[in-house]
CSV table of C-alpha atoms and ligand atoms in Angstrom, one decimal:
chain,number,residue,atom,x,y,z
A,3,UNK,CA,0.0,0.0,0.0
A,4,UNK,CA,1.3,3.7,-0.9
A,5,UNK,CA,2.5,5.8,2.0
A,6,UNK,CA,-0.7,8.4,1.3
A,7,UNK,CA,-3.5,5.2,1.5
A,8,UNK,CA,-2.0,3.6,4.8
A,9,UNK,CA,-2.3,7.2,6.2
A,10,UNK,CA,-6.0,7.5,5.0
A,11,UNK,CA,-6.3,3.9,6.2
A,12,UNK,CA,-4.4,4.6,9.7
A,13,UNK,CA,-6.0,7.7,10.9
A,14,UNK,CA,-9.4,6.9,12.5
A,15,UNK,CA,-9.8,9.2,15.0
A,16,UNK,CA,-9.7,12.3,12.6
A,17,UNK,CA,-11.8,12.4,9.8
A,18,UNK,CA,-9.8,13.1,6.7
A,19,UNK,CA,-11.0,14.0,3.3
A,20,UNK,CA,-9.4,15.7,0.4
A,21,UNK,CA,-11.9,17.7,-1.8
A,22,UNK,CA,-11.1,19.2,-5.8
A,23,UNK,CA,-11.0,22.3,-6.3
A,24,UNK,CA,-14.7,22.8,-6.6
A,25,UNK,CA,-15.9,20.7,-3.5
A,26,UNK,CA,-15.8,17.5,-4.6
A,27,UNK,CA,-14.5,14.9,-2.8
A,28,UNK,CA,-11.0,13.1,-4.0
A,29,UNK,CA,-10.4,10.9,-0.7
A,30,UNK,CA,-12.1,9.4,2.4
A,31,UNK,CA,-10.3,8.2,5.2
A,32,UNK,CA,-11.4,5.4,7.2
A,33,UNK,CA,-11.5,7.8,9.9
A,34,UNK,CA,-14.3,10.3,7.7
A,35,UNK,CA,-15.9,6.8,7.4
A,36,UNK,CA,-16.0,6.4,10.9
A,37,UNK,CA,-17.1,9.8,12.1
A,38,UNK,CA,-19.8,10.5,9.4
A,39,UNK,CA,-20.7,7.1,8.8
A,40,UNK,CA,-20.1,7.2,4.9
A,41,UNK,CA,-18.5,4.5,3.2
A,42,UNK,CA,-15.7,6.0,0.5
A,43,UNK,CA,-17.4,4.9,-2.2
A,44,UNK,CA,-20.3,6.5,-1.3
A,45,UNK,CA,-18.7,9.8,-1.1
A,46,UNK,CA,-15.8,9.9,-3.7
A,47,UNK,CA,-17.2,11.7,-6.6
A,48,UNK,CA,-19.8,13.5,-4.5
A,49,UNK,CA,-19.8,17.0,-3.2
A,50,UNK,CA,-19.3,17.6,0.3
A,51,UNK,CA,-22.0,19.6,0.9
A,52,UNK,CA,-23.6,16.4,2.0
A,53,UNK,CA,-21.8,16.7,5.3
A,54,UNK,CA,-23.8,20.4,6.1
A,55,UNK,CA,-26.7,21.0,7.2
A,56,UNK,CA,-29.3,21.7,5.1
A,57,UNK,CA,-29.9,25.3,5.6
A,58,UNK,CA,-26.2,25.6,6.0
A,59,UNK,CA,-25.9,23.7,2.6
A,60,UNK,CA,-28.5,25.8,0.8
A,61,UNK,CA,-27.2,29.4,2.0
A,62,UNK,CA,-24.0,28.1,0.1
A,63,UNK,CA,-21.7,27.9,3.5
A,64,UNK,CA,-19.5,24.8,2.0
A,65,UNK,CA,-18.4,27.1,-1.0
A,66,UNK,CA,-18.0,29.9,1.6
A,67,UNK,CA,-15.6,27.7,3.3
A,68,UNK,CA,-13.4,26.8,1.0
A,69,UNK,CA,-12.9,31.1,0.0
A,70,UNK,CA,-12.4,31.5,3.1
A,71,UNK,CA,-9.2,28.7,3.1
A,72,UNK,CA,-8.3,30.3,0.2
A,73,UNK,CA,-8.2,34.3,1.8
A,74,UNK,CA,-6.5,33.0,4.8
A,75,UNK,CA,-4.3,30.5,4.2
A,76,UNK,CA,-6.6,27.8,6.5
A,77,UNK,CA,-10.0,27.8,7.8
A,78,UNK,CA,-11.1,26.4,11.5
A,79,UNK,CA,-14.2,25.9,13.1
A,80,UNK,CA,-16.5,24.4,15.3
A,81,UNK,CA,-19.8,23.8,13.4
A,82,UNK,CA,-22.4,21.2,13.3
A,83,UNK,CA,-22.1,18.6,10.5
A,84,UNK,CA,-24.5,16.0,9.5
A,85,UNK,CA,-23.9,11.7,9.5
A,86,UNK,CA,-25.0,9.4,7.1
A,87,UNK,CA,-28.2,9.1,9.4
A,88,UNK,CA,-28.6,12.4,9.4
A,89,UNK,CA,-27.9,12.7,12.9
A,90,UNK,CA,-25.9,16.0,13.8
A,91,UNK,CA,-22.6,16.8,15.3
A,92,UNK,CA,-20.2,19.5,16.3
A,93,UNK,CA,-17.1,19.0,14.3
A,94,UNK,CA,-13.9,20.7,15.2
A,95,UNK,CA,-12.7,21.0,11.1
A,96,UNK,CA,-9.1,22.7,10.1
A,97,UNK,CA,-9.5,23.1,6.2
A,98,UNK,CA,-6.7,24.3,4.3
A,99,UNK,CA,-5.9,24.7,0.6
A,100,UNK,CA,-3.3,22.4,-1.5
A,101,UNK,CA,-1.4,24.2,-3.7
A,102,UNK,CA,0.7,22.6,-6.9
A,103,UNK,CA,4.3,23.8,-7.2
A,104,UNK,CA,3.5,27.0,-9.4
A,105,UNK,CA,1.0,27.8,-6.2
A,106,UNK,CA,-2.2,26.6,-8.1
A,107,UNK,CA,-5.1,25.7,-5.6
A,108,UNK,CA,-4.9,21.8,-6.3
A,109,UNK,CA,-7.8,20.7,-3.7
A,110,UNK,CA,-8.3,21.3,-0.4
A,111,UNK,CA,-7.6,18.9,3.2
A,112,UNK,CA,-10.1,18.6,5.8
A,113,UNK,CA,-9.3,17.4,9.4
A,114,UNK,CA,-12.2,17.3,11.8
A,115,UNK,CA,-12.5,15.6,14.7
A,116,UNK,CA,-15.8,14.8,16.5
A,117,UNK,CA,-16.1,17.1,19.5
A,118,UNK,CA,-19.7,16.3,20.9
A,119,UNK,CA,-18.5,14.9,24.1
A,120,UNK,CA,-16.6,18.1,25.3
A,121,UNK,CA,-18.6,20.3,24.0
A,122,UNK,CA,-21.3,18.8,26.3
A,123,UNK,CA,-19.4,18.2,28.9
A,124,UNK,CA,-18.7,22.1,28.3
A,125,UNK,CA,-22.2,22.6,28.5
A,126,UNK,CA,-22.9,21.0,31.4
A,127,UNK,CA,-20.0,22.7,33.7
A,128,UNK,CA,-21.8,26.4,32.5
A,129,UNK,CA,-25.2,24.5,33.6
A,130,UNK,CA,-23.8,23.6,37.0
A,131,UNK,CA,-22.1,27.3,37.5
A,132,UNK,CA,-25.1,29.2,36.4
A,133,UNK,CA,-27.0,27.4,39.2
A,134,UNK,CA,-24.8,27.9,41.5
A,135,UNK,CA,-24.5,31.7,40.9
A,136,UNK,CA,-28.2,31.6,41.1
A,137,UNK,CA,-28.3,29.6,44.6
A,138,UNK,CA,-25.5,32.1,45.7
A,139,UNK,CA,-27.3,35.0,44.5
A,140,UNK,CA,-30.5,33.8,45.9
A,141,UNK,CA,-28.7,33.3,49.3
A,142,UNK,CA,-27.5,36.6,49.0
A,143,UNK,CA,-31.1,37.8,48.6
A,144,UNK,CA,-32.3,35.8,51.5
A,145,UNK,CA,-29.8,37.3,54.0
A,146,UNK,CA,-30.1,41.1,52.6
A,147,UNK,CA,-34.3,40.6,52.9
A,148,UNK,CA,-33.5,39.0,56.4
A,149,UNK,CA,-31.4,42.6,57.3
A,150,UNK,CA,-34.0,44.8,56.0
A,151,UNK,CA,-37.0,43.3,57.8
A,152,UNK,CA,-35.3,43.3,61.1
A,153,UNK,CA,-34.6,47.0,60.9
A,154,UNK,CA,-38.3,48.5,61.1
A,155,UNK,CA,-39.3,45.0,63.5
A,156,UNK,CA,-36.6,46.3,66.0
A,157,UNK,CA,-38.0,49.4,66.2
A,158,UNK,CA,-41.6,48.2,65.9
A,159,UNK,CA,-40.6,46.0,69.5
A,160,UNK,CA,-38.8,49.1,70.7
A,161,UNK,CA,-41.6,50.7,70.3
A,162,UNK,CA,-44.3,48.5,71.6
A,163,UNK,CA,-41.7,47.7,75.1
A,164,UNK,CA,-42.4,51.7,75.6
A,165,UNK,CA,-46.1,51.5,75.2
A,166,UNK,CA,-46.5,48.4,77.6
A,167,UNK,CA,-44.3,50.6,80.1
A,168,UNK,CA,-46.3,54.3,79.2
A,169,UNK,CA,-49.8,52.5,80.4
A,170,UNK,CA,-48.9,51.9,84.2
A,171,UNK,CA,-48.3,55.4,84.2
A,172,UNK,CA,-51.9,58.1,84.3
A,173,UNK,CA,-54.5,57.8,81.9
A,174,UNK,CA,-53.0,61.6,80.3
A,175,UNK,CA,-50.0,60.4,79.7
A,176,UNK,CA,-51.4,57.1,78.1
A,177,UNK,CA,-52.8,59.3,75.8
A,178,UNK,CA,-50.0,61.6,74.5
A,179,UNK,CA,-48.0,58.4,74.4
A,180,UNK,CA,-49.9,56.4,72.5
A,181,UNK,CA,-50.9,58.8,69.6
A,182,UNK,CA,-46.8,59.9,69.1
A,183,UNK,CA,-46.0,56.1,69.1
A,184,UNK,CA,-48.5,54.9,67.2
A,185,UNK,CA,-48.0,57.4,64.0
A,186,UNK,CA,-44.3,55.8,64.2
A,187,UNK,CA,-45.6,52.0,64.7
A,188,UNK,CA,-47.7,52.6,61.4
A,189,UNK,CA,-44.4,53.8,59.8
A,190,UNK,CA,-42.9,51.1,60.8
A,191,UNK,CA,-45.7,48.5,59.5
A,192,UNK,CA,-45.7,50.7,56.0
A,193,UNK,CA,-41.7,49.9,55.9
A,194,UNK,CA,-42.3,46.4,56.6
A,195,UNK,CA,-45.4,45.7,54.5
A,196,UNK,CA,-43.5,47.3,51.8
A,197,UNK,CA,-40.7,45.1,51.3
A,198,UNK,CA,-43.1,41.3,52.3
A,199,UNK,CA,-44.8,42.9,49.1
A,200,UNK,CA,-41.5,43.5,47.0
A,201,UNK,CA,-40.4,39.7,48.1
A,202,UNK,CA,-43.8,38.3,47.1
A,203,UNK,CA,-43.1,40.7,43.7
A,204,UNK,CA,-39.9,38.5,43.4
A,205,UNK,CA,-41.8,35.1,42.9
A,206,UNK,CA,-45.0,36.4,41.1
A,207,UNK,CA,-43.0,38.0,38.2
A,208,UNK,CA,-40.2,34.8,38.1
A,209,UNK,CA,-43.1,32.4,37.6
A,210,UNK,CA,-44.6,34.6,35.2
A,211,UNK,CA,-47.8,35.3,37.5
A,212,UNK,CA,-48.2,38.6,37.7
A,213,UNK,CA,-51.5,39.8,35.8
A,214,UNK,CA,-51.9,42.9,34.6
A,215,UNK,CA,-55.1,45.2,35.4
A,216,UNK,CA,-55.2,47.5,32.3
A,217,UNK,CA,-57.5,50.4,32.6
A,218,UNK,CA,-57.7,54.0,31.4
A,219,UNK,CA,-55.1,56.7,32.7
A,220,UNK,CA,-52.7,59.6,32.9
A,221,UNK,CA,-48.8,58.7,33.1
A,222,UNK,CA,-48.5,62.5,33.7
A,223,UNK,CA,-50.8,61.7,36.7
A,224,UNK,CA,-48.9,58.6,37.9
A,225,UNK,CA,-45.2,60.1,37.3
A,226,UNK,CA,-46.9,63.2,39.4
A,227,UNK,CA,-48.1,60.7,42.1
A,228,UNK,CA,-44.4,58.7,42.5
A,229,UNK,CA,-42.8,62.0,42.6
A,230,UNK,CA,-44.4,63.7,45.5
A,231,UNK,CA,-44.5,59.9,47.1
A,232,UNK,CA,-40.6,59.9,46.8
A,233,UNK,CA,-40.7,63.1,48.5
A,234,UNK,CA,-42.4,62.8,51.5
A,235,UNK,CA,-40.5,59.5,51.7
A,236,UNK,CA,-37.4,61.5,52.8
A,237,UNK,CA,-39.3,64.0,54.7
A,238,UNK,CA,-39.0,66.7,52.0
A,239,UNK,CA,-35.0,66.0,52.2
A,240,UNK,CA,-34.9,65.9,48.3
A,241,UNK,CA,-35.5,67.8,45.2
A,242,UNK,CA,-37.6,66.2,42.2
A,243,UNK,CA,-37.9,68.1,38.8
A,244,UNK,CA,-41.0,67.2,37.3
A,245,UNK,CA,-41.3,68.2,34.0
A,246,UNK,CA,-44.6,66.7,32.8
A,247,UNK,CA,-46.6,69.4,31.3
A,248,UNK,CA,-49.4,68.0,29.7
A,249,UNK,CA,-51.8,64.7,30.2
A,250,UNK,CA,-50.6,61.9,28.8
A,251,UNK,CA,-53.8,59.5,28.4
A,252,UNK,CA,-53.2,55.4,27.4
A,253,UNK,CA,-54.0,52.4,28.5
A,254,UNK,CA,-51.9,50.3,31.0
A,255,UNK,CA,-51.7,49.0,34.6
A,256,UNK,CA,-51.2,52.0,36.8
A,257,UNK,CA,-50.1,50.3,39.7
A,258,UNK,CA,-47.7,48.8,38.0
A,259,UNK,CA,-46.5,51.7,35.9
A,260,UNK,CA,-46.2,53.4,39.2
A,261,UNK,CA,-44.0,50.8,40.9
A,262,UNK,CA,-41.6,51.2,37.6
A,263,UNK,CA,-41.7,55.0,37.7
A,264,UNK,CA,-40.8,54.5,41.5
A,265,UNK,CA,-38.1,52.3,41.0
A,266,UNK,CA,-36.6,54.7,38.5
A,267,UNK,CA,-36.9,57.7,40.6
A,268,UNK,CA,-36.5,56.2,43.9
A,269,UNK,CA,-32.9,54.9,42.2
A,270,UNK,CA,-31.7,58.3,40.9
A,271,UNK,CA,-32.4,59.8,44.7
A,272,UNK,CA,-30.4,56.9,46.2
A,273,UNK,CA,-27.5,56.7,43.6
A,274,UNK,CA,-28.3,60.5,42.6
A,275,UNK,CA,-25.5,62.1,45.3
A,276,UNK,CA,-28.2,64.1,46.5
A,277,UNK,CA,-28.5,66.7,43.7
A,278,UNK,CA,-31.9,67.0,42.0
A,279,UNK,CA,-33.6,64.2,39.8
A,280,UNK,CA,-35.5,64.9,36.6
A,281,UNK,CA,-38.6,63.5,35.9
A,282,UNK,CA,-40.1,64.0,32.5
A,283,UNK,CA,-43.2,62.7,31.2
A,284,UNK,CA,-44.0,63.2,27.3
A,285,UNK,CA,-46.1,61.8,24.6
A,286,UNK,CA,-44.1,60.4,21.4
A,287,UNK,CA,-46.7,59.0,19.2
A,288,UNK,CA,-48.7,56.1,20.4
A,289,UNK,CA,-46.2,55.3,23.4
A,290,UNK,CA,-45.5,57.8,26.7
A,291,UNK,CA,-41.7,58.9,26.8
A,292,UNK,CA,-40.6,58.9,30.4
A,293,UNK,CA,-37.0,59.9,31.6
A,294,UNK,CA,-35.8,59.9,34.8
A,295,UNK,CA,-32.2,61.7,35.1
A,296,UNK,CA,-30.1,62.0,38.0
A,297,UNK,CA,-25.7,63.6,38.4
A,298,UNK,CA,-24.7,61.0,40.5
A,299,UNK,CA,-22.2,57.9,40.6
A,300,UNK,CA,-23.1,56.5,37.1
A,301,UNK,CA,-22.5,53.3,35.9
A,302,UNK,CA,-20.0,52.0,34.0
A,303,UNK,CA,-20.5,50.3,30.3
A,304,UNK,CA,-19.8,46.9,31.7
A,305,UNK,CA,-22.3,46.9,34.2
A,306,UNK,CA,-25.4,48.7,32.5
A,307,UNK,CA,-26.8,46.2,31.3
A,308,UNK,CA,-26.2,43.2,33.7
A,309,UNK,CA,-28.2,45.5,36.9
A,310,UNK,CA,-31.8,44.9,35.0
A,311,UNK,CA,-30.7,40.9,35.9
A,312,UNK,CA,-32.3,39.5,38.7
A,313,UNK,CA,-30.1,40.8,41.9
A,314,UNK,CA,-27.5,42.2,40.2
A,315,UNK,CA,-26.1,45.4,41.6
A,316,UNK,CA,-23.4,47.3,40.6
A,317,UNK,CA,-22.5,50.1,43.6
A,318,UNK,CA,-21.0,49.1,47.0
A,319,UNK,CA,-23.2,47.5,49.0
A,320,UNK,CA,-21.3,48.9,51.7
A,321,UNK,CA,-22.3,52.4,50.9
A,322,UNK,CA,-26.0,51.6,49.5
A,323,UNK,CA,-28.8,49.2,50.8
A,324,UNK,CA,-31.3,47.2,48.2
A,325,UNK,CA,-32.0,44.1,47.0
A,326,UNK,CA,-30.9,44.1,43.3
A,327,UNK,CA,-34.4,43.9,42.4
A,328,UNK,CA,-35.9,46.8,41.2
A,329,UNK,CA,-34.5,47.1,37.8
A,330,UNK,CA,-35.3,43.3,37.0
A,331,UNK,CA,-38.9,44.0,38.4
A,332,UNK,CA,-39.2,47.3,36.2
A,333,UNK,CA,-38.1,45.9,33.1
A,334,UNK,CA,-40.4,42.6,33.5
A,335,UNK,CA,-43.2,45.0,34.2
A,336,UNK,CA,-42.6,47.2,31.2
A,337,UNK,CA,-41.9,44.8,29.4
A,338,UNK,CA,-45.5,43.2,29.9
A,339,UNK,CA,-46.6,46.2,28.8
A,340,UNK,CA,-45.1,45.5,25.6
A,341,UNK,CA,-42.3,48.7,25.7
A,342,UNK,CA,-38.6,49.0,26.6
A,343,UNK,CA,-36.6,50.2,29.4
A,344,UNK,CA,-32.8,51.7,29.2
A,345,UNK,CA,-30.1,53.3,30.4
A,346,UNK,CA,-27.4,56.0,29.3
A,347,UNK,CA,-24.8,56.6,31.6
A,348,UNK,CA,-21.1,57.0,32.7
A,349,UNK,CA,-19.0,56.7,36.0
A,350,UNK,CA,-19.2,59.7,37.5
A,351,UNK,CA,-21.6,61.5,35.3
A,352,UNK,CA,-25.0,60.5,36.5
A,353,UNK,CA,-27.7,58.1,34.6
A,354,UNK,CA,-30.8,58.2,32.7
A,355,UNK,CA,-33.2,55.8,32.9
A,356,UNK,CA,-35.9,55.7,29.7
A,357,UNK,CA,-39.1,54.4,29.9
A,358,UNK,CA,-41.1,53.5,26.5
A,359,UNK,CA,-44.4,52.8,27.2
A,360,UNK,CA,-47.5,52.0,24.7
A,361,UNK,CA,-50.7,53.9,25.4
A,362,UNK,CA,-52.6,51.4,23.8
A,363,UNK,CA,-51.3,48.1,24.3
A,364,UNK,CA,-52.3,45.4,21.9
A,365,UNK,CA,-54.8,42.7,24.4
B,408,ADP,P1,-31.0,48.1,44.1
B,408,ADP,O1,-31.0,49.6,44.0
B,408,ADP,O2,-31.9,47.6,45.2
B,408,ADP,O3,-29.6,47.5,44.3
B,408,ADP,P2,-32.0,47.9,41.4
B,408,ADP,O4,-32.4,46.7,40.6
B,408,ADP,O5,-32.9,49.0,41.5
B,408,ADP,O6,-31.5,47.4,42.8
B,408,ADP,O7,-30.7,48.4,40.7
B,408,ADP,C1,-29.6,47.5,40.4
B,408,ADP,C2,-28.3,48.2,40.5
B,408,ADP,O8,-28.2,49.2,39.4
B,408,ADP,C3,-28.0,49.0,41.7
B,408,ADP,O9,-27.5,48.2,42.8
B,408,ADP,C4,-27.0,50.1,41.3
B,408,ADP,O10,-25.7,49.5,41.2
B,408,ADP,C5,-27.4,50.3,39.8
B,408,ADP,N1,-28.3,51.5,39.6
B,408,ADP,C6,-29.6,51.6,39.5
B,408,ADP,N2,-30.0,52.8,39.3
B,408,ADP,C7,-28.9,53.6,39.3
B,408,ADP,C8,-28.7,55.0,39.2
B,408,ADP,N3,-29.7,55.9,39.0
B,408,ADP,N4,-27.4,55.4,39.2
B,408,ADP,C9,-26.4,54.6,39.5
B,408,ADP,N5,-26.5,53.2,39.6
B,408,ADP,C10,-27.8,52.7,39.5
């Protein structure tokens, strides 16, 4: 046997094939036979486009293949090719050009190697990683929500301790204690009942639950409500621009539409460095246009658009409290609406947050 046949013989772990100028197949190692399942004589003679998929085939990617051998000097990818039984594979393929002494193209060699296992195996590692970023994460949301509730519960016991000891005392004293402590308790339960709502928020919109109630409204009216709600939040401590001069009637949840605006707004006061946050409200066609823009810390490319992932945060959580959730829950929310939500900013420069809402969503 010739040197050239006991190689195309010897190799079966590679599949190697040598192809004509045009595509067409000149040889067939045992190994090609092995990995795609062809006898040689079944595939001298024919094209190789047999070993693409069909849409790959028919968009012309074989032919593709071999310019782009030519242009470069070799070609390697990882694709999917297609066995005998028309079972599918991802190939790890090195094509590369054979030129005659004068540096005509004579044909082209193909080595490709089956790489299904790793590439599952791949697969499966990202699999087990992603989940355990997600038990982390959801760990991480656990303890934070744990922290938060204890905060406004302290006080609420505080509280209650000095109103068990306040009624041995007269009946006048009873009184003026009760009505300064109770304003606070109700704070307290506001706080509280706030965030058991924002963690029962966290599985309804995960599991997809979350029903819209879409009735008539104003987003000039809601963005007007979440503003001075923002404000009296912080005891007047904070300065809101709203710039919404005219009604902007549509359709849509406004509950929910609040809760996004709030997110937004509530955001650019906490990350805003305490200068003033602008609220604009505008129609722009058949969808409400709603910025909210704040000079604080910014964020950084990298990061902008990884915080509208579930528990993602991007500022020291040292420095600022939250549960990575607001962003995620806005988006899902908009998004239900059928609009978008983004961001421009830079480190250091402050963000906008954009709101594109329909007015008339499609039902
Ligand atoms: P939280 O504020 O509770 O952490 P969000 O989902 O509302 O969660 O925001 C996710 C992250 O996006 C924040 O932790 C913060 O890093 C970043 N972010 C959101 N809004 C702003 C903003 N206006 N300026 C700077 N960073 C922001």
């Amino acid at each position: 046997m010739e040197l050239t046949a006991l190689l195309l013989d010897g190799i079966t772990d590679y599949a190697l094939v040598a192809l004509d100028p045009w595509g067409r197949v000149q040889a067939w190692g045992r190994g090609a036979e092995r990995v795609y399942g062809f006898p040689g004589d079944a595939m001298v003679g024919e094209r190789w486009d047999r070993l693409f998929l069909p849409h790959d085939g028919a968009a012309g990617r074989p032919g593709a293949l071999l310019e782009l051998a030519l242009r470069h000097g070799r070609h390697e990818e990882e694709a999917l090719r297609v066995r005998r039984d028309g079972s599918t594979f991802w190939a790890h393929a090195v094509l590369t050009p054979l030129r005659g002494e004068r540096g005509e193209v004579r044909g082209f060699a193909e080595v490709a190697r089956d790489v299904t296992d790793r590439r599952e195996a791949e697969q499966a590692l990202r699999r087990l990683s992603d989940a355990r970023s997600a038990v982390r994460a959801r760990d991480e949301f656990l303890a934070l929500a744990a922290h938060e509730l204890k905060t406004p519960l302290t006080a609420l016991g505080l509280n209650l301790q000095a109103m068990v000891r306040a009624s041995h005392r007269k009946p006048a004293e009873v009184v003026a204690t009760l009505a300064a402590r109770t304003e606070r308790l109700q704070r307290h339960v506001d706080r509280m009942s706030g965030l058991v709502e924002t963690l029962l928020d966290v599985g309804r919109v995960a599991s997809g639950q979350l029903e819209l109630r879409i009735q008539d409204g104003d987003v000039a009216q809601v963005a007007a409500r979440v503003a001075s709600r923002c404000v009296e939040e912080r005891g007047g401590r904070c300065c809101v621009d709203l710039d919404a001069p005219e009604p902007v009637p549509g359709r849509f949840d406004p509950h929910r539409v609040e809760q996004v605006l709030f997110a937004l707004l509530d955001n650019g006061l906490k990350y805003g460095g305490g200068g003033p946050v602008q609220l604009s409200v505008r129609a722009d066609g058949r969808r409400a246009r709603v910025a909210v823009r704040d000079q604080g810390i910014g964020i950084a490319p990298e990061d902008q658009e990884r915080i509208f992932q579930r528990f993602e945060r991007a500022a020291p959580a040292t420095q600022y409290g939250g549960f990575g959730f607001g962003l995620w829950a806005a988006r899902q929310l908009v998004k239900a609406h059928g609009g978008e939500i983004r961001v421009r900013s830079a480190p250091g420069e402050g963000s906008t947050f954009e709101v594109l809402l329909p007015l008339c969503p499609k039902r």
